[in-house]
Short mmCIF file of C-alpha atoms and ligand atoms in Angstrom, two decimals:
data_model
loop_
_atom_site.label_atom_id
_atom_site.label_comp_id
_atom_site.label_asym_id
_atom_site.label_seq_id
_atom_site.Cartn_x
_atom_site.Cartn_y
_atom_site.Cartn_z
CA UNK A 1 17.07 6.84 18.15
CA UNK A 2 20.30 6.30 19.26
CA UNK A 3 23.36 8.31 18.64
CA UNK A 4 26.15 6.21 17.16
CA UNK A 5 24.68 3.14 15.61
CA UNK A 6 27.53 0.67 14.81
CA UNK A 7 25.89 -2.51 14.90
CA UNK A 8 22.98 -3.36 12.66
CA UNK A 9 21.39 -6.34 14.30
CA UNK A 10 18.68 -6.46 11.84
CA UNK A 11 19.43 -5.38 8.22
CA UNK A 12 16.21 -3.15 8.29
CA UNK A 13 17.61 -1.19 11.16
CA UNK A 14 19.88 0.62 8.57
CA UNK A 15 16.49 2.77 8.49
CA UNK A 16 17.99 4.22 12.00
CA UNK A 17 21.40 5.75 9.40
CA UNK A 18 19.32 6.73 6.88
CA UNK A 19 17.06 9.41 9.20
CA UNK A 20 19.84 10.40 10.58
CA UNK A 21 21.85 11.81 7.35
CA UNK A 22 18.30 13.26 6.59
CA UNK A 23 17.62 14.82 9.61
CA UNK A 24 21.89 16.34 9.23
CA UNK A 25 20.73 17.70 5.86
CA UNK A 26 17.81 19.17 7.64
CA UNK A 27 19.18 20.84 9.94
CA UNK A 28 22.15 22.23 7.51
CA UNK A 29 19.29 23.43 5.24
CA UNK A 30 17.30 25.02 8.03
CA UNK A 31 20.69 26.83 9.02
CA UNK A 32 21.49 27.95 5.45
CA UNK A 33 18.07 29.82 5.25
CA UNK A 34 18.71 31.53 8.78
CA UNK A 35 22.02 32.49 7.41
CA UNK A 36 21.48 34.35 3.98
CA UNK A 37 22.77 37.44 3.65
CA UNK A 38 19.92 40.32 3.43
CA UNK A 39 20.72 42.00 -0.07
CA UNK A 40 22.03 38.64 -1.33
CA UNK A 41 20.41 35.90 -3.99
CA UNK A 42 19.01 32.96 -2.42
CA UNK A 43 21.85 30.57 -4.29
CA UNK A 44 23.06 29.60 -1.27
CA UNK A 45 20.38 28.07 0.56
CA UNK A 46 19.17 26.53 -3.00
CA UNK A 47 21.89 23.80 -3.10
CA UNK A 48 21.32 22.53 0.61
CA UNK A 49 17.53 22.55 0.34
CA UNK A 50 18.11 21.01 -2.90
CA UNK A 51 20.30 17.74 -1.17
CA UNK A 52 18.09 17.55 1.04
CA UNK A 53 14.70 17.45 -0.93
CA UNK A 54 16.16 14.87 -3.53
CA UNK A 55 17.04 12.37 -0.83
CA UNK A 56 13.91 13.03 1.39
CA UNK A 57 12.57 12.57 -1.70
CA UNK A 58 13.95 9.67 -2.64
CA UNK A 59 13.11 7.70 0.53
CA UNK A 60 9.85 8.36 1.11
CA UNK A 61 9.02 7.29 -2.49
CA UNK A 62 11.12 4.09 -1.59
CA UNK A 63 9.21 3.34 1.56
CA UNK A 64 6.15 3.94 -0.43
CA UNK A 65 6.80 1.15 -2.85
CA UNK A 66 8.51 -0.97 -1.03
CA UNK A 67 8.04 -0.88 2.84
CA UNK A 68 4.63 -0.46 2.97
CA UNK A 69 3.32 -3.29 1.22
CA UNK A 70 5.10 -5.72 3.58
CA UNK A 71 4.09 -3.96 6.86
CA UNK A 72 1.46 -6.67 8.08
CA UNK A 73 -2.32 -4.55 8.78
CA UNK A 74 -1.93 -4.43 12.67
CA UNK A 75 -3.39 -1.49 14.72
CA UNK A 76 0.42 -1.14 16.06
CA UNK A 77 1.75 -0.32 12.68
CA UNK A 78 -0.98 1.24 11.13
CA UNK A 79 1.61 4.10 8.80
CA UNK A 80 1.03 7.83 9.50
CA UNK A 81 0.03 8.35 5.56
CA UNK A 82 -1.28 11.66 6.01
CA UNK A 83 1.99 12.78 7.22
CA UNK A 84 3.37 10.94 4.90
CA UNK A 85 1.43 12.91 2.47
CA UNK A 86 1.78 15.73 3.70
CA UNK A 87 5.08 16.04 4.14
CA UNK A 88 5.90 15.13 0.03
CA UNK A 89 3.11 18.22 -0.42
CA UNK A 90 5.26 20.21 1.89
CA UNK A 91 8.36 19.74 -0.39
CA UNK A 92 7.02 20.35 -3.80
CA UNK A 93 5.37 23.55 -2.52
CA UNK A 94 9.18 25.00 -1.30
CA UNK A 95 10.21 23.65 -4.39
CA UNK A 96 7.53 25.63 -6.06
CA UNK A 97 8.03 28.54 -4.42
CA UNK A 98 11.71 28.93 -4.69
CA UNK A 99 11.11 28.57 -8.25
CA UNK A 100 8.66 30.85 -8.85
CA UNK A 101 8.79 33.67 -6.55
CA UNK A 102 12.37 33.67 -4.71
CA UNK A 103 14.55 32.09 -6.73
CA UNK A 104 14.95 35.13 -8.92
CA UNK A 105 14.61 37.97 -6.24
CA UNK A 106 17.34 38.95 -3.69
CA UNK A 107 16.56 38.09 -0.50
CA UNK A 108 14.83 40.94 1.77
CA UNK A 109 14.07 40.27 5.86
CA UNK A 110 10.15 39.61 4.78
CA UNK A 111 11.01 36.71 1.93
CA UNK A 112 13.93 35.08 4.45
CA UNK A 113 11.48 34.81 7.26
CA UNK A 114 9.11 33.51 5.13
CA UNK A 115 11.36 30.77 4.16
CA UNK A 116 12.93 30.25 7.31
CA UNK A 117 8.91 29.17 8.43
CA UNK A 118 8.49 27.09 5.96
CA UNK A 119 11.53 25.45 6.46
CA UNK A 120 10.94 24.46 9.38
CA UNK A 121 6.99 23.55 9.34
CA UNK A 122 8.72 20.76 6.64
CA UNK A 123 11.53 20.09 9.51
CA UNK A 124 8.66 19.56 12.39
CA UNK A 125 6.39 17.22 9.81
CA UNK A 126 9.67 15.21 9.00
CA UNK A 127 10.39 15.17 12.71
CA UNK A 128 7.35 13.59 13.36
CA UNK A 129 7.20 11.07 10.62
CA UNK A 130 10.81 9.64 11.25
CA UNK A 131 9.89 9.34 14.81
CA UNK A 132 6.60 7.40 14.39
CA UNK A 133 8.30 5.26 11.77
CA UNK A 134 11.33 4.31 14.06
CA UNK A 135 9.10 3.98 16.94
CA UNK A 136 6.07 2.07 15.63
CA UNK A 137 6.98 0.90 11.96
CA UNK A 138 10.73 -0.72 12.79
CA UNK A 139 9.44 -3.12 15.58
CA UNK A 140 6.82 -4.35 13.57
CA UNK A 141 9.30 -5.05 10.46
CA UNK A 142 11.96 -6.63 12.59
CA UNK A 143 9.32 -8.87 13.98
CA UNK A 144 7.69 -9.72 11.01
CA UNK A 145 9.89 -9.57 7.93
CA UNK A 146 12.57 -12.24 7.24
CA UNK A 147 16.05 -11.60 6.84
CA UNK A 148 16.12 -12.06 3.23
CA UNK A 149 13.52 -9.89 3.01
CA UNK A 150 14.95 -6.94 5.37
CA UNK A 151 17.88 -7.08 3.13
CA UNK A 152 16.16 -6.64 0.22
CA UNK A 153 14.33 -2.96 0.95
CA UNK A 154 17.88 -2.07 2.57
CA UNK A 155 19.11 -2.10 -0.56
CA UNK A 156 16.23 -0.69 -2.26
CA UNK A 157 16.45 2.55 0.03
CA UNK A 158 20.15 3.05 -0.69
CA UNK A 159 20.52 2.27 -4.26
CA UNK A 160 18.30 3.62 -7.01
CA UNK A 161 18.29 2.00 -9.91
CA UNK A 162 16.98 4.44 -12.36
CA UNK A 163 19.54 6.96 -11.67
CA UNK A 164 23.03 7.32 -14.00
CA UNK A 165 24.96 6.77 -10.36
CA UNK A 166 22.78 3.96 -8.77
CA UNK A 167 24.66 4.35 -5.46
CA UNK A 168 24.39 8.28 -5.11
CA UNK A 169 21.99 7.94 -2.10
CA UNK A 170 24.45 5.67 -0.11
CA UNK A 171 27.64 7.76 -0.84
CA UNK A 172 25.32 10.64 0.09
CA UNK A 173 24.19 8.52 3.85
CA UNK A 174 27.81 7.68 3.89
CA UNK A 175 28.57 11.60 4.23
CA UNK A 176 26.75 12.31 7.57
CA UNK A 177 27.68 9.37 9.47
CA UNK A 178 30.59 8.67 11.72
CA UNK A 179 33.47 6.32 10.82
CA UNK A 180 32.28 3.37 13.01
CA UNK A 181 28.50 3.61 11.55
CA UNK A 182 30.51 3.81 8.08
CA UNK A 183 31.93 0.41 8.55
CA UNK A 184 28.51 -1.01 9.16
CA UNK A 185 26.83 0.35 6.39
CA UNK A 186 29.66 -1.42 4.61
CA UNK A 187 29.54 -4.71 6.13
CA UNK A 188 25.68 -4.42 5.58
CA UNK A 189 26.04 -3.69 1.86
CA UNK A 190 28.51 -6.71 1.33
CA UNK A 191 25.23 -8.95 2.37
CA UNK A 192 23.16 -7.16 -0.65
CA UNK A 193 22.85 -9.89 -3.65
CA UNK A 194 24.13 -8.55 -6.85
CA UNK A 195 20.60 -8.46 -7.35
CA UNK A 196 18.37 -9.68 -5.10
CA UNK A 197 14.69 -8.37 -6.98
CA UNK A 198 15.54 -12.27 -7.76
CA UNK A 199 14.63 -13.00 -4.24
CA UNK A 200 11.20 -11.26 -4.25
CA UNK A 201 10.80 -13.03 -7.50
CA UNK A 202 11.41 -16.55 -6.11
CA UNK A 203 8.80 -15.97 -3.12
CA UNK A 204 6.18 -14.02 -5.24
CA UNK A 205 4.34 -17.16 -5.23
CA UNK A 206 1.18 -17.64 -3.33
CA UNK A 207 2.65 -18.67 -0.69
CA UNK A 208 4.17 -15.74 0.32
CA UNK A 209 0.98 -13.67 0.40
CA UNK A 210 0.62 -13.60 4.22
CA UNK A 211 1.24 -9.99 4.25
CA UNK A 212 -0.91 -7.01 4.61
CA UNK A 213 -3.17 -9.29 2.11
CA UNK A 214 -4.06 -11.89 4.39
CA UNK A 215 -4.37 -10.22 7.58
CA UNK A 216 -7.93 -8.98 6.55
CA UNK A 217 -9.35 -11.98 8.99
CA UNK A 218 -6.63 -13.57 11.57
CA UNK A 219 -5.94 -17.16 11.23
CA UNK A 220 -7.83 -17.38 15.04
CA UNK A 221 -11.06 -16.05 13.18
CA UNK A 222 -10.56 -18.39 10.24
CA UNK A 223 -11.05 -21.14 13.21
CA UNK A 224 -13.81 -19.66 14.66
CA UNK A 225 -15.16 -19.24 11.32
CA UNK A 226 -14.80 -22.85 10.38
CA UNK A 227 -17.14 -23.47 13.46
CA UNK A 228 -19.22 -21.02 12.60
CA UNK A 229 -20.47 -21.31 9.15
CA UNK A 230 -20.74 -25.29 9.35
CA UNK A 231 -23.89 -24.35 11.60
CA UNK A 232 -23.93 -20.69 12.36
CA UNK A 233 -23.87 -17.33 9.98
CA UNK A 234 -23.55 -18.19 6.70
CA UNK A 235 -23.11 -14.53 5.99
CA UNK A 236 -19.43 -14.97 7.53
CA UNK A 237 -18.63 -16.90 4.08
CA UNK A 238 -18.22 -12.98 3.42
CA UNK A 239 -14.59 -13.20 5.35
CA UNK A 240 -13.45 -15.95 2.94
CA UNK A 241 -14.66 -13.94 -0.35
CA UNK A 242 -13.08 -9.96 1.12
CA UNK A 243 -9.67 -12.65 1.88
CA UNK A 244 -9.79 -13.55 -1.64
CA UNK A 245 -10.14 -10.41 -3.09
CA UNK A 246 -7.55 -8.68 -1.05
CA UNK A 247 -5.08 -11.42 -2.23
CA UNK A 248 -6.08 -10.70 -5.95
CA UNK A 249 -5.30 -6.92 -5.08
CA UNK A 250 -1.94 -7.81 -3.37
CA UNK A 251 -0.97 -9.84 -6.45
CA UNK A 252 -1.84 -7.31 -9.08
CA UNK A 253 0.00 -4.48 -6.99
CA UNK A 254 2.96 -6.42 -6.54
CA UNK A 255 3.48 -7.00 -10.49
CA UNK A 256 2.54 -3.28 -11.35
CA UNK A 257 5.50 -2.75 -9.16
CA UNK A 258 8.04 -5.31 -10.72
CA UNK A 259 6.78 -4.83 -14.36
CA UNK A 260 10.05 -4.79 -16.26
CA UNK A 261 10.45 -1.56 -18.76
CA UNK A 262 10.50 -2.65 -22.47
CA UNK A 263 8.80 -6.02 -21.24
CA UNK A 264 4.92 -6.86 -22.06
CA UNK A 265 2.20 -5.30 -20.33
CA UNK A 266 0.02 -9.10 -19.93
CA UNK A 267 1.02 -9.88 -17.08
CA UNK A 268 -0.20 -7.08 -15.32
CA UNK A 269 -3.93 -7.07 -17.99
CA UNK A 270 -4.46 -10.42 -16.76
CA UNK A 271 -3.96 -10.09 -12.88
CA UNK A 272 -5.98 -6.94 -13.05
CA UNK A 273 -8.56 -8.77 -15.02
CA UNK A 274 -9.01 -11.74 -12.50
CA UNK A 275 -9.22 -9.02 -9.88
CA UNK A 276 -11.79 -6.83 -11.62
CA UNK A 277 -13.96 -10.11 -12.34
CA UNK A 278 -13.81 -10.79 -9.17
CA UNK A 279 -14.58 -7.79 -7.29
CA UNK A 280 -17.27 -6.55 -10.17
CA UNK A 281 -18.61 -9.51 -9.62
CA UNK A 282 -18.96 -9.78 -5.45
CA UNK A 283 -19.95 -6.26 -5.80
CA UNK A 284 -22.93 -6.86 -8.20
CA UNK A 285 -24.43 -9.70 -6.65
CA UNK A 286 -24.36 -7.64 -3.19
CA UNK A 287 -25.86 -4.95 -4.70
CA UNK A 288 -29.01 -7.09 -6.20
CA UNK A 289 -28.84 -10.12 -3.63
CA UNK A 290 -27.70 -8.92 -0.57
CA UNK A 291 -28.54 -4.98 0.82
CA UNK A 292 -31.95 -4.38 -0.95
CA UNK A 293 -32.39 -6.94 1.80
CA UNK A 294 -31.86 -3.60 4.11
CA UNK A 295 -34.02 -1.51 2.71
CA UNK A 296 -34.30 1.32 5.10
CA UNK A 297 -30.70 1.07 6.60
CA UNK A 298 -28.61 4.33 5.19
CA UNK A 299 -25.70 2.35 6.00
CA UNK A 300 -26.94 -0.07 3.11
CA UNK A 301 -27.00 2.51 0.74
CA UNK A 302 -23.63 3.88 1.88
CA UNK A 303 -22.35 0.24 0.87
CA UNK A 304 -23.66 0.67 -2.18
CA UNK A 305 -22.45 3.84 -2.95
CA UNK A 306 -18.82 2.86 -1.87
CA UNK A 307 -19.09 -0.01 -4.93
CA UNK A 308 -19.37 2.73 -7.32
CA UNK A 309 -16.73 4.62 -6.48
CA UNK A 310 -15.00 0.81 -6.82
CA UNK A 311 -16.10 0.26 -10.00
CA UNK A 312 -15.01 3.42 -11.00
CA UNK A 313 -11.50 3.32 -9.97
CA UNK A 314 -12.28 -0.28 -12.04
CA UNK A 315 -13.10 2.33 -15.12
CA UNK A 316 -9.87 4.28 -14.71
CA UNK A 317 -7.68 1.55 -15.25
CA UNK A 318 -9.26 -0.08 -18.34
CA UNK A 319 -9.13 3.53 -19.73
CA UNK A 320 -5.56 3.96 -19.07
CA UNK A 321 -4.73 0.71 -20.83
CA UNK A 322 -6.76 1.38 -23.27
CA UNK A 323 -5.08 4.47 -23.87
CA UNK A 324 -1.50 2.75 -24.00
CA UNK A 325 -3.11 0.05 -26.01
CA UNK A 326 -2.64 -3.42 -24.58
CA UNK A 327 -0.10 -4.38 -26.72
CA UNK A 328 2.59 -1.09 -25.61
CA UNK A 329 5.67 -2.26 -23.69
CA UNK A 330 6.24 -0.88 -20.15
CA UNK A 331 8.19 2.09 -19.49
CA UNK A 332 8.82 3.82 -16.14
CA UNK A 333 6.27 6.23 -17.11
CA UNK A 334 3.37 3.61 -17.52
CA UNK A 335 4.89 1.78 -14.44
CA UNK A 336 4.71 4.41 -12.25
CA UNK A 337 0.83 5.32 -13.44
CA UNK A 338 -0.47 1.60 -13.32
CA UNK A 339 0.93 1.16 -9.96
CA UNK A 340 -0.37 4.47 -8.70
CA UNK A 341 -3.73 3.34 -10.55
CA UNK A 342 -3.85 -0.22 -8.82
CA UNK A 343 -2.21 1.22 -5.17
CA UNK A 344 -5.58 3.26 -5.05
CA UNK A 345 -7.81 0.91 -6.04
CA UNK A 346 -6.79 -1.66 -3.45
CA UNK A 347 -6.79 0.50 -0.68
CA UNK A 348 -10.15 1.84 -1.90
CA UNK A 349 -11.33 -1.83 -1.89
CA UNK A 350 -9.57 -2.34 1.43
CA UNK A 351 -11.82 0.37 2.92
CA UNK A 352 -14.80 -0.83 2.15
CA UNK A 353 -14.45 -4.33 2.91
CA UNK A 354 -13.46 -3.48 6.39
CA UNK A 355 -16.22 -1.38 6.32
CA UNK A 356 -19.06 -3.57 5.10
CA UNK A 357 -17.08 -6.40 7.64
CA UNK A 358 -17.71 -3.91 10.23
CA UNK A 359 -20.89 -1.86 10.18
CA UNK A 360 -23.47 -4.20 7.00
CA UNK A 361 -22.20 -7.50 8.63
CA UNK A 362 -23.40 -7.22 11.73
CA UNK A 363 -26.92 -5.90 10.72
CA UNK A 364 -27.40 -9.10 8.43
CA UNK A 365 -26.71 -11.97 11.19
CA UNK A 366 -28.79 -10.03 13.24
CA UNK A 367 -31.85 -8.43 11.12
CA UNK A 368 -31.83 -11.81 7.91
CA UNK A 369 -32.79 -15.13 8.94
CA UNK A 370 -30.47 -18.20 8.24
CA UNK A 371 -32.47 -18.75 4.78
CA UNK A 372 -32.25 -15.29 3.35
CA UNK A 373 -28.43 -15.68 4.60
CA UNK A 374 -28.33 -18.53 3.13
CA UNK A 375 -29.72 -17.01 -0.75
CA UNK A 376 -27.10 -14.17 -0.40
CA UNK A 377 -24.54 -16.83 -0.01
CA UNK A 378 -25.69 -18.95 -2.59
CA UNK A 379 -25.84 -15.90 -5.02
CA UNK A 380 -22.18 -14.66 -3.84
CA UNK A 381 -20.71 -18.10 -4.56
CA UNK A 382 -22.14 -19.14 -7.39
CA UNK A 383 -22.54 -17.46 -11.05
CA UNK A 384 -26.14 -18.90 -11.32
CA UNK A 385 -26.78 -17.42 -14.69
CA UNK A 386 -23.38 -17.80 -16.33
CA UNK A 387 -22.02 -20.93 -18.34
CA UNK A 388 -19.72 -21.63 -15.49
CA UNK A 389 -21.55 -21.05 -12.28
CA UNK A 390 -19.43 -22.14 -10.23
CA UNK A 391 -16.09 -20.28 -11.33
CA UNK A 392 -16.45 -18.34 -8.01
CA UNK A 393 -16.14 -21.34 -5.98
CA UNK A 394 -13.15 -22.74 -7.88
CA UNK A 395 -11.81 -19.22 -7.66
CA UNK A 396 -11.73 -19.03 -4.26
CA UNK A 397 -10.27 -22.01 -3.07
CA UNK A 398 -7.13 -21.15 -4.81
CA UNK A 399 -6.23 -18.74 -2.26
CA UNK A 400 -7.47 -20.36 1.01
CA UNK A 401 -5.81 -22.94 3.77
CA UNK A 402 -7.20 -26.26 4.17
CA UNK A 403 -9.07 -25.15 7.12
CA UNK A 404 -11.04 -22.55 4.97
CA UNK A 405 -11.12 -24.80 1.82
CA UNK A 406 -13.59 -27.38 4.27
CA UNK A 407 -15.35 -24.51 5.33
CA UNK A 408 -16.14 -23.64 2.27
CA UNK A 409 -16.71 -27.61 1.14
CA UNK A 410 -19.37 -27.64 4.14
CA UNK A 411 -20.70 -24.42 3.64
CA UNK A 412 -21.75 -25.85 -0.32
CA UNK A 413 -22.98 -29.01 0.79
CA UNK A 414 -25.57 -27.32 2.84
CA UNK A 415 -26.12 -24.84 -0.12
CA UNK A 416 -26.70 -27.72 -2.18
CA UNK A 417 -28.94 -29.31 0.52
CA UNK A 418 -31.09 -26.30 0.96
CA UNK A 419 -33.19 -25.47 -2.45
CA UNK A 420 -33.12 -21.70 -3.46
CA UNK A 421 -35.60 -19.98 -1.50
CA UNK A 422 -37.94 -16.84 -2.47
CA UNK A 423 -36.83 -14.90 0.67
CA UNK A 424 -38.98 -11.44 1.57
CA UNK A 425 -37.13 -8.15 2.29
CA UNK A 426 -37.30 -6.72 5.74
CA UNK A 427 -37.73 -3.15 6.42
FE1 FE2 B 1 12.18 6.05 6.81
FE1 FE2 B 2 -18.48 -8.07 0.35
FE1 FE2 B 3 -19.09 -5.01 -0.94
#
């Protein structure tokens, strides 16, 4: 990182200020502990640890929300969540602790050096995690994230809206840096729109979806795809249908995020309700159509498995709204629940579809001949015993490029030329 940072080429580089007023309150905390007076109360070391944990805090529960989403799925930038994780777990266990057991004892040489550790096992994980973010996270948002878009989580990370002073964490930045890195936090503020959620608004359309939701298959495989399926696996139709269904999950975790409090909670019922059709439905027709074709592969039965736990995180939600009743209005509360709710979900589903895309995949181009391929297909893409069978079809095309959309057009033609086929297991 370096040490005075007075320019900020890109907006999201204001990242760069940010660690370093937390890593100053850090270090002032870490100092305070070292420096209580044996015989004393702990008060002193309370209100730096205190700073410090509200705006560590704060940005990692920013990032969370808003950085992560955008950061496209590429090895390069694959986020240390664990530390992530940990770290947060770190926190609320000091927190807990000075609450419970030191904050009403005077301090003694055993409880100080107690403290003073766990001070700085927090200090070593948030070393860590700063680094890897401004080493491997930064590069990969400059590179990929528009300007518009950089600009919006800048101001996201220094202003939070749901506090009584909105602009506490900036004046608090503002306190650790020099004059000259001052001046560009200023000048970088003056680009902020008065409020520019507007701007994620505007481009929430479909088009905007190349993000972590696309990125499931490259636009190179979609290619090879193309020439694939026309003549080779029909299995690969798979790619097109996990694409789909990460978009749906994409879309309904962007508008848990931006549900507005006191607003209705439809918009959200209905985007999880297109994704739960969806997935509920890809999921059941695997299970019956597609790895009972495996019978004796444990890695079938894994898959399997892996859809229950789906359609159980599936359960959770409808229970939740059920217990808010569809017809509540949103407060932060149910905001913050449905998102954590949906986050889950999605990177549940995101686990096993790269899963299933990686290890069931494979085994089915190799081990099922073109026509029992061609059956799973048929039963993946079309609701054969439902009033609108094809609703899958028409589903899916909504979210694909032209290139997929024929694809899929030539994949159906040959669907329609082939008559269903009794197809045998194999062992
Ligand atoms: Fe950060
Ligand atoms: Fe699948
Ligand atoms: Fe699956």
């Amino acid at each position: 990182m370096p040490t005075d940072i007075t320019q900020l080429a890109h907006p999201i580089d204001v990242m760069y200020l940010i660690h370093k007023a937390i890593r100053a309150e850090a270090r002032r905390t870490r100092q305070a502990a070292e420096h209580l007076a044996i015989g004393g109360n702990f008060k002193p070391f309370m209100d730096d640890f205190y700073r410090w944990a509200m705006a560590l805090g704060f940005h990692e529960e920013a990032e969370y929300k808003y950085v992560l989403p955008l950061v496209p799925d590429l090895p390069s930038a694959r986020y240390h969540e664990g530390g992530h994780k940990a770290l947060l777990v770190g926190l609320e266990d000091l927190q807990r602790c000075l609450h419970e057991e030191l904050g009403h004892t005077i301090v003694i040489p055993r409880t100080q050096r107690q403290l003073v550790g766990k001070v700085i096992a927090l200090l070593i994980a948030q070393a860590d995690l700063l680094e890897e973010e401004e080493e491997r996270l930064l590069p990969v948002l400059r590179q990929h994230l528009g300007e518009a878009e950089q600009l919006d989580i800048a101001r996201r990370l220094l202003f939070d809206p749901e506090s009584e002073d909105e602009q506490w964490m900036l004046d608090w930045v503002a306190q650790h840096l020099t004059e000259a890195e001052c001046h560009a936090l200023a000048d970088l503020v003056a680009r902020f729109e008065p409020d520019s959620s507007s701007l994620i608004e505007e481009s929430g359309d479909d088009s905007r979806v190349p993000d972590a939701a696309q990125t499931a298959v490259t636009d190179e495989d979609l290619v090879l795809l193309a020439a694939k399926t026309a003549d080779g696996y029909p299995i690969d139709v798979m790619y097109l249908l996990h694409k789909a269904l990460n978009i749906e999950a994409w879309r309904t975790v962007s508008i848990a995020e931006r549900l507005d409090v006191g607003e209705s909670l439809h918009p959200f019922v209905q985007a999880f309700e297109s994704w739960e059709k969806a997935l509920t439905f890809h999921a059941d027709q695997e299970d019956v159509y597609m790895t009972p074709l495996l019978s004796t592969s444990p890695l079938a039965r894994d898959n399997e498995e892996s859809h229950q736990r789906l359609a159980h995180r599936m359960d959770e939600i409808r229970t939740y709204l059920q217990e808010v009743g569809e017809e509540a209005v949103v407060t932060t509360r149910i905001r913050r629940r449905l998102f954590g709710h949906v986050v889950a979900l999605r990177m549940d589903q995101e686990d096993h579809l790269e899963e299933e895309e990686e290890l069931v995949l494979p085994m089915i181009r190799e081990r099922l001949s073109i026509a029992q391929q061609i059956e799973i297909v048929r039963r993946l893409l079309l609701a054969l015993e439902t009033e609108d069978p094809t609703w899958v079809v028409t589903w899916l095309m909504h979210d694909l490029t032209d290139t997929e959309r024929k694809t899929l057009l030539a994949l159906t033609a040959r669907l329609a030329s082939t008559p269903p086929a009794l197809v045998a297991a194999v062992v």
